[in-house]
Short mmCIF file of C-alpha atoms in Angstrom, two decimals:
data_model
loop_
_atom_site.label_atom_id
_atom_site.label_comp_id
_atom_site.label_asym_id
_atom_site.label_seq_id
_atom_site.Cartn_x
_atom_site.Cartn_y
_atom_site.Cartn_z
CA UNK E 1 0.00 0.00 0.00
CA UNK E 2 1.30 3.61 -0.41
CA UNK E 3 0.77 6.44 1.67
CA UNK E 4 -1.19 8.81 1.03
CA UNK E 5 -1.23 13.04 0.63
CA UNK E 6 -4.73 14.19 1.54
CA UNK E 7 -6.83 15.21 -1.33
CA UNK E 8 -5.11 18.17 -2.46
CA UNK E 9 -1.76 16.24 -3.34
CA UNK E 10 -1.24 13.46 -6.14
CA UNK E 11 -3.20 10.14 -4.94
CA UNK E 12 -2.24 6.56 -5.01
CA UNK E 13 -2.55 4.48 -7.73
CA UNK E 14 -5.38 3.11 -8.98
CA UNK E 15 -5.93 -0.88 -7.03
CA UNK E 16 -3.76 -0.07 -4.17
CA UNK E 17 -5.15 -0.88 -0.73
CA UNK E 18 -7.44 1.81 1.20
CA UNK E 19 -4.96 3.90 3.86
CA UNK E 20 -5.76 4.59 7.23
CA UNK E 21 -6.72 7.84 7.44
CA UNK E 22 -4.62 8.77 10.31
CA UNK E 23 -1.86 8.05 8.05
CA UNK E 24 -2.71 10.87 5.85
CA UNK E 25 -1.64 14.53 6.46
CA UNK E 26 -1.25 17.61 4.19
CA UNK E 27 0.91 19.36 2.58
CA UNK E 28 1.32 23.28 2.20
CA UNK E 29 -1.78 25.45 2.34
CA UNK E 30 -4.48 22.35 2.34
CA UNK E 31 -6.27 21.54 5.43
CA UNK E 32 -4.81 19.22 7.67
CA UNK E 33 -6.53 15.84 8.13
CA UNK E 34 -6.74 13.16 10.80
CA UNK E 35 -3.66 12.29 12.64
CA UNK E 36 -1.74 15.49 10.80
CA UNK E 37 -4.05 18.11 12.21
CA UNK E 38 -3.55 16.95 15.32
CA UNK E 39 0.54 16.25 15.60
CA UNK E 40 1.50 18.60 13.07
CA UNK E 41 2.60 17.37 9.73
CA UNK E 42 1.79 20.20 7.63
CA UNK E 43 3.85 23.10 6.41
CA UNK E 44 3.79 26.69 7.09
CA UNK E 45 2.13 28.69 3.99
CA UNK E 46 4.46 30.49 1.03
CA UNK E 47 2.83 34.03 0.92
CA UNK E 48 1.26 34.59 -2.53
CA UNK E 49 2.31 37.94 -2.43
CA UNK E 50 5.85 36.80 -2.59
CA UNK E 51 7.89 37.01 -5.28
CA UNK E 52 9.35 33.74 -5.90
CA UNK E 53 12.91 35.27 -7.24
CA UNK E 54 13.96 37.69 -5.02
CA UNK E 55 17.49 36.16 -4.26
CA UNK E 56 19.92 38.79 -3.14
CA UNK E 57 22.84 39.05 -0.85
CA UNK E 58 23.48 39.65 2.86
CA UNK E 59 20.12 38.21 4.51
CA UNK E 60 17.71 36.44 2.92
CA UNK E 61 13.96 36.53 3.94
CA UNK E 62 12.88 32.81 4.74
CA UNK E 63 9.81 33.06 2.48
CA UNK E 64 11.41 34.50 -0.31
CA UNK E 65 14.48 31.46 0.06
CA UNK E 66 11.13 29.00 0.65
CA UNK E 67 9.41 30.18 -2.43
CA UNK E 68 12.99 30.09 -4.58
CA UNK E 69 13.21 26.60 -3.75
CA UNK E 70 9.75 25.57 -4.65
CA UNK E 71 9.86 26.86 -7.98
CA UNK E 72 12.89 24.43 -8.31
CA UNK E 73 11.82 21.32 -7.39
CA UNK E 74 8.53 21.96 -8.98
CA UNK E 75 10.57 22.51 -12.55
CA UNK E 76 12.07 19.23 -11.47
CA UNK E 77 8.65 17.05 -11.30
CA UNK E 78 7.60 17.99 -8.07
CA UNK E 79 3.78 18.18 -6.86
CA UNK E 80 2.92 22.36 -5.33
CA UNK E 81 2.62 20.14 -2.13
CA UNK E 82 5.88 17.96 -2.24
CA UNK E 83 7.88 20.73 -3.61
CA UNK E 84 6.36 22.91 -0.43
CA UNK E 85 7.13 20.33 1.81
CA UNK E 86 11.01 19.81 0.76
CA UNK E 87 11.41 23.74 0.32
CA UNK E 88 10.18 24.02 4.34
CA UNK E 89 12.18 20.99 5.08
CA UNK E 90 15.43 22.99 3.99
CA UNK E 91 14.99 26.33 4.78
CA UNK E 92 13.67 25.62 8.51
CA UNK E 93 17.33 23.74 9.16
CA UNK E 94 18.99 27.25 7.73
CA UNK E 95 16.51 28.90 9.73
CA UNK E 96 17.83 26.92 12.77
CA UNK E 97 21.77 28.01 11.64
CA UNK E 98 22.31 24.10 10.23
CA UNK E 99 23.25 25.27 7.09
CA UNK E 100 25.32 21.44 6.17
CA UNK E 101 21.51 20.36 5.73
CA UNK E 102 20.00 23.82 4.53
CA UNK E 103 19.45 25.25 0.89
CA UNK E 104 23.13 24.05 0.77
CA UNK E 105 21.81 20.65 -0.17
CA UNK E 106 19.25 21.91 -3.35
CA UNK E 107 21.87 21.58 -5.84
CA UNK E 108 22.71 17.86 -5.56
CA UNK E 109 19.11 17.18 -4.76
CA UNK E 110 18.07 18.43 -8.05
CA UNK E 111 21.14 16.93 -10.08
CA UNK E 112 19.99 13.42 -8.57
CA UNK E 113 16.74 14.27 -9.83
CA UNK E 114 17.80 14.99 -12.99
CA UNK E 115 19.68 11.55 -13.08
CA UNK E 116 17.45 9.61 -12.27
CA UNK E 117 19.07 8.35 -8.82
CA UNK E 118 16.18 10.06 -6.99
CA UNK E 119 12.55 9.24 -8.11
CA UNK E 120 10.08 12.21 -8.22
CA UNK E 121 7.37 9.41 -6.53
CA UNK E 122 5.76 11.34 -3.17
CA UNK E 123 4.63 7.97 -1.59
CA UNK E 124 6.61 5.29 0.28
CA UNK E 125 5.31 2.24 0.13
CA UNK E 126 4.23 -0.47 2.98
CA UNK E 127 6.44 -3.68 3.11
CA UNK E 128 4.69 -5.43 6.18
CA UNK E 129 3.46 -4.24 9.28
CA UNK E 130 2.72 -6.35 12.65
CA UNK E 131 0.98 -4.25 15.00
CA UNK E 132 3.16 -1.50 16.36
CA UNK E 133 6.05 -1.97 13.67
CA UNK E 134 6.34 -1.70 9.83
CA UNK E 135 8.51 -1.43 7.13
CA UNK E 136 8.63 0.56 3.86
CA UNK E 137 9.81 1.04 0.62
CA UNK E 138 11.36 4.40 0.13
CA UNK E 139 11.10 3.86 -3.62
CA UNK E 140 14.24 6.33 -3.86
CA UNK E 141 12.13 9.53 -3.09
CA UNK E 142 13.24 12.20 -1.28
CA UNK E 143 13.83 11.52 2.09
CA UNK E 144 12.02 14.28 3.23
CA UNK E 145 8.95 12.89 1.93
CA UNK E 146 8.87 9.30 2.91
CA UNK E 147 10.64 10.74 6.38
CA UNK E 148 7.52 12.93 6.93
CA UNK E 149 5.05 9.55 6.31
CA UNK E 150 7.22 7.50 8.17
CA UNK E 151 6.93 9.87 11.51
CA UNK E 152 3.18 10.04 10.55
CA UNK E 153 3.21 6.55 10.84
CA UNK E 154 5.36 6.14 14.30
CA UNK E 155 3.01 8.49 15.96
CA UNK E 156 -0.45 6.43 14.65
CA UNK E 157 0.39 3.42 15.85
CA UNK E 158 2.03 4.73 19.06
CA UNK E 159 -1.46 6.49 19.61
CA UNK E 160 -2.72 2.91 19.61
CA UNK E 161 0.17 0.68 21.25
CA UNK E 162 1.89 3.01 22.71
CA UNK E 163 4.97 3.25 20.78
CA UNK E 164 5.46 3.20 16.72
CA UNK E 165 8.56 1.66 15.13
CA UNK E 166 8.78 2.30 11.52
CA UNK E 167 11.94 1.91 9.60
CA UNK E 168 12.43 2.96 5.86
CA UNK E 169 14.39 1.04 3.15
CA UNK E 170 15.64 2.34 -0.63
CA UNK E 171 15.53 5.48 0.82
CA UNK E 172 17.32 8.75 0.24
CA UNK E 173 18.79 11.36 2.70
CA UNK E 174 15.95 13.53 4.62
CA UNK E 175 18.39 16.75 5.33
CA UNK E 176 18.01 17.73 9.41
CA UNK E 177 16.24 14.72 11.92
CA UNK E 178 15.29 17.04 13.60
CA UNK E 179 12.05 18.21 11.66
CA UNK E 180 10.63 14.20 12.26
CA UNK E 181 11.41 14.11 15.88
CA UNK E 182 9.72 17.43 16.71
CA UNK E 183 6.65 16.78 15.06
CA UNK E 184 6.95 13.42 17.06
CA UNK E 185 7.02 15.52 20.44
CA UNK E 186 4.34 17.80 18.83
CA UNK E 187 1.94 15.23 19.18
CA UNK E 188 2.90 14.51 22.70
CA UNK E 189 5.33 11.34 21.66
CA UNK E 190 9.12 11.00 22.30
CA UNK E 191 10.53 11.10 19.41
CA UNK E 192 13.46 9.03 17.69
CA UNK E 193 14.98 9.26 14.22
CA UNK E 194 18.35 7.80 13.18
CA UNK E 195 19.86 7.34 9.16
CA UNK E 196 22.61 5.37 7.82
CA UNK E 197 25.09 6.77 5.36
CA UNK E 198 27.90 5.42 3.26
CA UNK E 199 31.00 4.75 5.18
CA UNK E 200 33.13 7.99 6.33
CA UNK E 201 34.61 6.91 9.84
CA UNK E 202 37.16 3.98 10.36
CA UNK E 203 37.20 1.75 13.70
CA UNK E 204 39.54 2.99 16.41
CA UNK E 205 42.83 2.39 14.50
CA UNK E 206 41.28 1.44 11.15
CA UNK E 207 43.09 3.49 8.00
CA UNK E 208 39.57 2.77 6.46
CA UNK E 209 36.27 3.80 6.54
CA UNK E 210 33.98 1.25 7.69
CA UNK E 211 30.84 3.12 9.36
CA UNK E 212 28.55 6.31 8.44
CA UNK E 213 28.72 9.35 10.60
CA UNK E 214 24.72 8.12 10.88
CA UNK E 215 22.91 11.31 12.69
CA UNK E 216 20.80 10.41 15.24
CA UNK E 217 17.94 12.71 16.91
CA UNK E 218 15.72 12.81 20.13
CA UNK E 219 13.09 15.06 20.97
CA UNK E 220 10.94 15.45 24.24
CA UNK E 221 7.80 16.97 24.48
CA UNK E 222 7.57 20.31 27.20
CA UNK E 223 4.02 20.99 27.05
CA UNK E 224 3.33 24.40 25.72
CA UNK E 225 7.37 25.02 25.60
CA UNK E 226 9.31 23.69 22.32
CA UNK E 227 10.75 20.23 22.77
CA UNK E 228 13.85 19.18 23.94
CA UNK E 229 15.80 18.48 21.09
CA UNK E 230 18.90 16.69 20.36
CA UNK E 231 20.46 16.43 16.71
CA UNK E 232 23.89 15.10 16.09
CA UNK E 233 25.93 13.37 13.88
CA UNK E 234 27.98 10.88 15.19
CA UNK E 235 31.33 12.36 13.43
CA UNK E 236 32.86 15.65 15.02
CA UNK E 237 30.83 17.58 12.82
CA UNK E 238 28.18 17.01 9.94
CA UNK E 239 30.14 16.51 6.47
CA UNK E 240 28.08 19.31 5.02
CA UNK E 241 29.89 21.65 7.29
CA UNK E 242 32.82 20.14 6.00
CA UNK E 243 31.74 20.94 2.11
CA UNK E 244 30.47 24.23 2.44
CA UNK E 245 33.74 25.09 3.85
CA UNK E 246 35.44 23.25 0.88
CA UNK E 247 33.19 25.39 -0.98
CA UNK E 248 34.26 28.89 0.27
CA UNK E 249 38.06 27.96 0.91
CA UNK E 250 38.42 27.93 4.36
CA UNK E 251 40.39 25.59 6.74
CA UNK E 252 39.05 23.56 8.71
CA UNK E 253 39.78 22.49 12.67
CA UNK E 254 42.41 18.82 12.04
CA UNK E 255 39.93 17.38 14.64
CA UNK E 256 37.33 17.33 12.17
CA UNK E 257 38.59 14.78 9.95
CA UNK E 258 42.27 13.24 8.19
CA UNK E 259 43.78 13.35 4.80
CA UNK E 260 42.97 9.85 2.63
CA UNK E 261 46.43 8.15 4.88
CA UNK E 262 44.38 8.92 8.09
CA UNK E 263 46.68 12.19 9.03
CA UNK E 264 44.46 15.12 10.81
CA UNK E 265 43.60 17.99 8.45
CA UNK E 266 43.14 21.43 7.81
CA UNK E 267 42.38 20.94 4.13
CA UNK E 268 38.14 20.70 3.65
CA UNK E 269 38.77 19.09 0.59
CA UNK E 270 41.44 16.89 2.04
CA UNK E 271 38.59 15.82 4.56
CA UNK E 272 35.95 15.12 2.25
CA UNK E 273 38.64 12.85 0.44
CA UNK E 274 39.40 11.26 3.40
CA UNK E 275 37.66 10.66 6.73
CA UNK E 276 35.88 11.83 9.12
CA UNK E 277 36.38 11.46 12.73
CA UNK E 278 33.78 10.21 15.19
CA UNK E 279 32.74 11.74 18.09
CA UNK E 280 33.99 10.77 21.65
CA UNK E 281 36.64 7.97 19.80
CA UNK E 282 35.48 4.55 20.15
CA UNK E 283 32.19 5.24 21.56
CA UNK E 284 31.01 7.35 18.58
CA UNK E 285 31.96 4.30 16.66
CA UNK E 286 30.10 1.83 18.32
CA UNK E 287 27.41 4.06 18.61
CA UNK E 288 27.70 4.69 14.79
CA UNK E 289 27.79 0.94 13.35
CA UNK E 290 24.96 0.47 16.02
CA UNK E 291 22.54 3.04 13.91
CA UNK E 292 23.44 1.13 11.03
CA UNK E 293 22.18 -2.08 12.45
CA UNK E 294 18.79 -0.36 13.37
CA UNK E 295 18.34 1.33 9.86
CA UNK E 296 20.39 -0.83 7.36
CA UNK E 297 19.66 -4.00 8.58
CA UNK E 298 17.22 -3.72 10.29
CA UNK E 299 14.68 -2.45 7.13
CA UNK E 300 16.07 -5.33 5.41
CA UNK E 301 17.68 -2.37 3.25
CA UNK E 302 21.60 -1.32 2.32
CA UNK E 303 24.15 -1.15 5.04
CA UNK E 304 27.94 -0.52 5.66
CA UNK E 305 29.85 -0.34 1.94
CA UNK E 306 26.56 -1.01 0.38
CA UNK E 307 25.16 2.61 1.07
CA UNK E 308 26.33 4.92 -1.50
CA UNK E 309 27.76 8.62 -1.34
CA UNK E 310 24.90 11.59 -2.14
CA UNK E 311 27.31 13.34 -3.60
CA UNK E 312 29.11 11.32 -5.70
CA UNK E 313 27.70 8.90 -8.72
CA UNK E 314 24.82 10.97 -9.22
CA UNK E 315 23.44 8.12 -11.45
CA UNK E 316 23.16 5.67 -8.63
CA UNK E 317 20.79 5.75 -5.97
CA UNK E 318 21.87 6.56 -2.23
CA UNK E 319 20.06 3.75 -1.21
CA UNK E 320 20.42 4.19 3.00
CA UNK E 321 17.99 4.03 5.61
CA UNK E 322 16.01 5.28 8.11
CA UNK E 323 14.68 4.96 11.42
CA UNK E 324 11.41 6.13 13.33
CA UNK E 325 9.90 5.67 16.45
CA UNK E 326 7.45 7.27 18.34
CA UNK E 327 7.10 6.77 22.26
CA UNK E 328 3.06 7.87 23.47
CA UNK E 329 4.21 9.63 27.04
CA UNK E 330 1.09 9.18 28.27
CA UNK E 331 1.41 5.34 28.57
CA UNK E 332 4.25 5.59 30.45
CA UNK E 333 3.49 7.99 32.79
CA UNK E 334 0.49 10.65 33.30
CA UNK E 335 1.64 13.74 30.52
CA UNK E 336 1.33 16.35 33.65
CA UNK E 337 3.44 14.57 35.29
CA UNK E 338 5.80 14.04 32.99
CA UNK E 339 6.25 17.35 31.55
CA UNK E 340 6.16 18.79 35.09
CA UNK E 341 9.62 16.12 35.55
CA UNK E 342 11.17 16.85 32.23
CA UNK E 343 10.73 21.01 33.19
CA UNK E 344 12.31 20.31 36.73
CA UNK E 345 15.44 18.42 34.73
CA UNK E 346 15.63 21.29 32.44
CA UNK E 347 15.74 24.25 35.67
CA UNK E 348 18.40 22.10 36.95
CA UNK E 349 20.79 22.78 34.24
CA UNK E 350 19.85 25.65 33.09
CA UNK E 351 20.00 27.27 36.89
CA UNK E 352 22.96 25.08 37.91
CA UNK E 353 26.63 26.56 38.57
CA UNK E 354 29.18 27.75 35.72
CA UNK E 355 32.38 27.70 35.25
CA UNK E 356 34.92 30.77 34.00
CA UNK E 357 32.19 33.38 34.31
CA UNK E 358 29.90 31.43 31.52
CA UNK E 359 26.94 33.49 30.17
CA UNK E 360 24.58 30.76 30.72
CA UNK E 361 23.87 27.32 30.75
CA UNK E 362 21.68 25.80 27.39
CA UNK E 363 19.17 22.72 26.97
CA UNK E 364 19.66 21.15 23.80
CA UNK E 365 18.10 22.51 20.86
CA UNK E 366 17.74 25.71 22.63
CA UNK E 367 20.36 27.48 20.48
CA UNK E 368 19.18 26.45 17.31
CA UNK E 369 15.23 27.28 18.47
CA UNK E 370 16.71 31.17 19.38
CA UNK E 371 18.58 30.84 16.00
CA UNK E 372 15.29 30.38 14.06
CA UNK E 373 13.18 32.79 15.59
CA UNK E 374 16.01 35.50 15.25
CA UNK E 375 16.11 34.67 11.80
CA UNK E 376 12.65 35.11 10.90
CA UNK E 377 13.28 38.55 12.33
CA UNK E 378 16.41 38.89 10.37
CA UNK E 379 16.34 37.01 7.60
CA UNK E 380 18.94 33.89 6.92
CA UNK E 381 22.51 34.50 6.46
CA UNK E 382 23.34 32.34 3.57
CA UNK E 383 27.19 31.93 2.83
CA UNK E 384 27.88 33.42 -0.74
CA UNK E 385 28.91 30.24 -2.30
CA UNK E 386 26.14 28.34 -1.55
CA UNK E 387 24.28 31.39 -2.71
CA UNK E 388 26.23 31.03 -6.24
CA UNK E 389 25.41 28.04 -6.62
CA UNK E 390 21.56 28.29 -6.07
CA UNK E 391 21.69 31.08 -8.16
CA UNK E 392 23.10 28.82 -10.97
CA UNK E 393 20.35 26.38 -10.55
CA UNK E 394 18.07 28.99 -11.28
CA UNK E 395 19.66 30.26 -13.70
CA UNK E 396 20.34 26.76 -14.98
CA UNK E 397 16.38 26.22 -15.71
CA UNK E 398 15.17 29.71 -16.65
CA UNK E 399 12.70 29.50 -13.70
CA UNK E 400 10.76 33.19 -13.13
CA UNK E 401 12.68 35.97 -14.31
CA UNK E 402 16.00 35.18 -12.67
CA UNK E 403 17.57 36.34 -9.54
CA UNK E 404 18.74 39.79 -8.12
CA UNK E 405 21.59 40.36 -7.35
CA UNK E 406 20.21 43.55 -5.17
CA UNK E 407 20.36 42.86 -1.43
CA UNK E 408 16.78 41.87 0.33
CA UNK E 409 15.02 43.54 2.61
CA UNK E 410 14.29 42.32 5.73
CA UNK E 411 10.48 41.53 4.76
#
């Protein structure tokens, strides 16, 4: 069976079995429907008023950036909805400051369009389910797409068992975890989400790579407050960091990654021709190659060697996996309660001691959530060369009447 979009997005084929309609959930300015309205799983509108072009430098308004986007993938086969929904997907992580998994990432998602490698199908499809567990076919969409159903799908069935499992084969990279666990913790759930990727970090004293830097992210719900939320990579930093300072010619910190003979680095480019390095030694490596058991093999899908680069071989599919699962708080524990626990955690670190006359003490997420709502004031600072190269894609396909090179207003 696929999943489906509600009404206002393409349907499932003709003779596919009927969905549950807590499984549905809309996309840009449609109504929400069942489960969706209730946990989230819709975007934020594109102004009409907006004019989709409007690309400058300095700061970029997030709607303008939003609507630039859409046009793209929508040149590139998209549905309005799914090209909404991938546009949000990106901006809101350079909205948050996580530019590796920002607008940074539109040019090699379109060129894998273009190839072939990713398929412009919205749906995943269901392998088997058993109760509070299933299994799909990413079918090589975006991730962002079958990552959105997939969440949909953990939080259903943990409405009904009291956790969802859901893990995602043939599927394709879904930019920033974070945007599945928060609409987890949205809907009152904990939420989990974890990827694969091709190997970039070698075992303690390995001179190969043999895991994934496979990110891994938690969110917990906080009531009326935004979730806790925790978003790593399991390297020292997200390779996209890496690139985009590859792009712009700047050095890098040597504990970021090695030269292709395992020797720390300075060089980006050395780094993305090399390794990475994993966070905390061994136990980011253990940690890593255990991700990859709960996506790769786990789905039945590609693991270790088997998952390819995104960026390289544009021709052949990525082909990792993914992980969801939803945890309902409120079979646990009563959701008062248990918001009233996870607040008194939170006051204890944020009101605990410093040391060397530090500002302040942090929850996770909570840099990234001031980030985003600065930068809806503000606009998003893009870095020029991942400006360039958006503007190229434009360019590239002609969409609107090109890009200004006039610097945006606020808005």
């Amino acid at each position: 069976m696929l999943l489906a979009h509600s009404a206002s997005g393409p349907q499932p084929a003709a003779g596919t079995l009927p969905v549950d309609e807590k499984w549905t959930y809309s996309r840009g300015r449609q109504t929400p429907t069942g489960a969706a309205a209730r946990h989230g799983f819709c975007d934020l509108e594109t102004p009409a008023e907006t004019h989709s072009l409007m690309i400058g430098t300095g700061r970029i308004p997030a709607d303008q950036l939003k609507a630039t986007v859409v046009d793209l993938f929508a040149a590139h086969g998209l549905s309005p909805g799914a090209a909404r929904t991938v546009a949000s997907a990106l901006v809101d992580a350079d909205l948050r400051g996580v530019h590796s998994h920002g607008v940074n990432l539109v040019p090699i998602y379109l060129e894998r369009l273009r190839n072939g490698s990713v398929s412009i199908e919205e749906h995943a499809r269901v392998i088997c389910e058993n109760g509070a567990t299933a299994v799909l076919d990413g079918r090589h969409s975006l991730g962002i797409l079958t990552g959105d159903e997939a969440m949909a799908m953990a939080v259903a069935k943990a409405e009904d068992y009291g956790v969802g499992v859901v893990v995602v084969r043939h599927a394709f990279h879904f930019a920033g975890a974070f945007r599945y666990v928060k609409a987890a913790a949205r809907a009152g759930c904990i939420g989990i989400a974890a990827s694969n990727t091709r190997p970039l970090m070698p075992a303690p004293g390995g001179s190969r790579p043999v895991v994934g830097n496979n990110p891994l992210a938690i969110a917990v719900p906080r009531g009326s407050g935004e979730p806790l939320v925790l978003d790593m990579a399991l390297s020292q930093v997200a390779q996209g960091r890496i690139r985009i300072a590859a792009k712009a010619g700047r050095e890098i910190p040597d504990s970021w990654g090695t030269d292709e003979e395992g020797r720390p680095t300075t060089d980006a480019q050395e780094a993305l021709d090399g390794m990475l390095l994993p966070i905390g030694g061994y136990k980011g490596f253990g940690l890593a190659m255990m991700v990859d058991v709960l996506t790769g093999v786990l789905s039945g899908g590609e693991f270790g060697s088997t998952v390819r680069s995104v960026y390289n071989d544009v021709a052949a599919p990525n082909d990792c996996a993914h992980l969801f699962i939803a945890l309902d708080v409120g079979a646990f524990i009563a959701v008062d309660d248990f918001i009233g626990r996870v607040g008194a955690l939170a006051d204890s670190v944020v009101r605990g001691p410093s040391i060397n006359g530090a500002a302040r003490l942090v929850l996770p997420g909570q840099l990234e959530e001031e980030h985003f709502e600065a930068s809806l004031v503000d606009g998003i600072d893009i870095d020029p060369a991942v400006m360039k190269a958006l503007r190229a894609c434009v360019a590239e396909l002609d969409v609107g009447t090109g890009a200004s090179d006039a610097p945006a207003g606020n808005g």
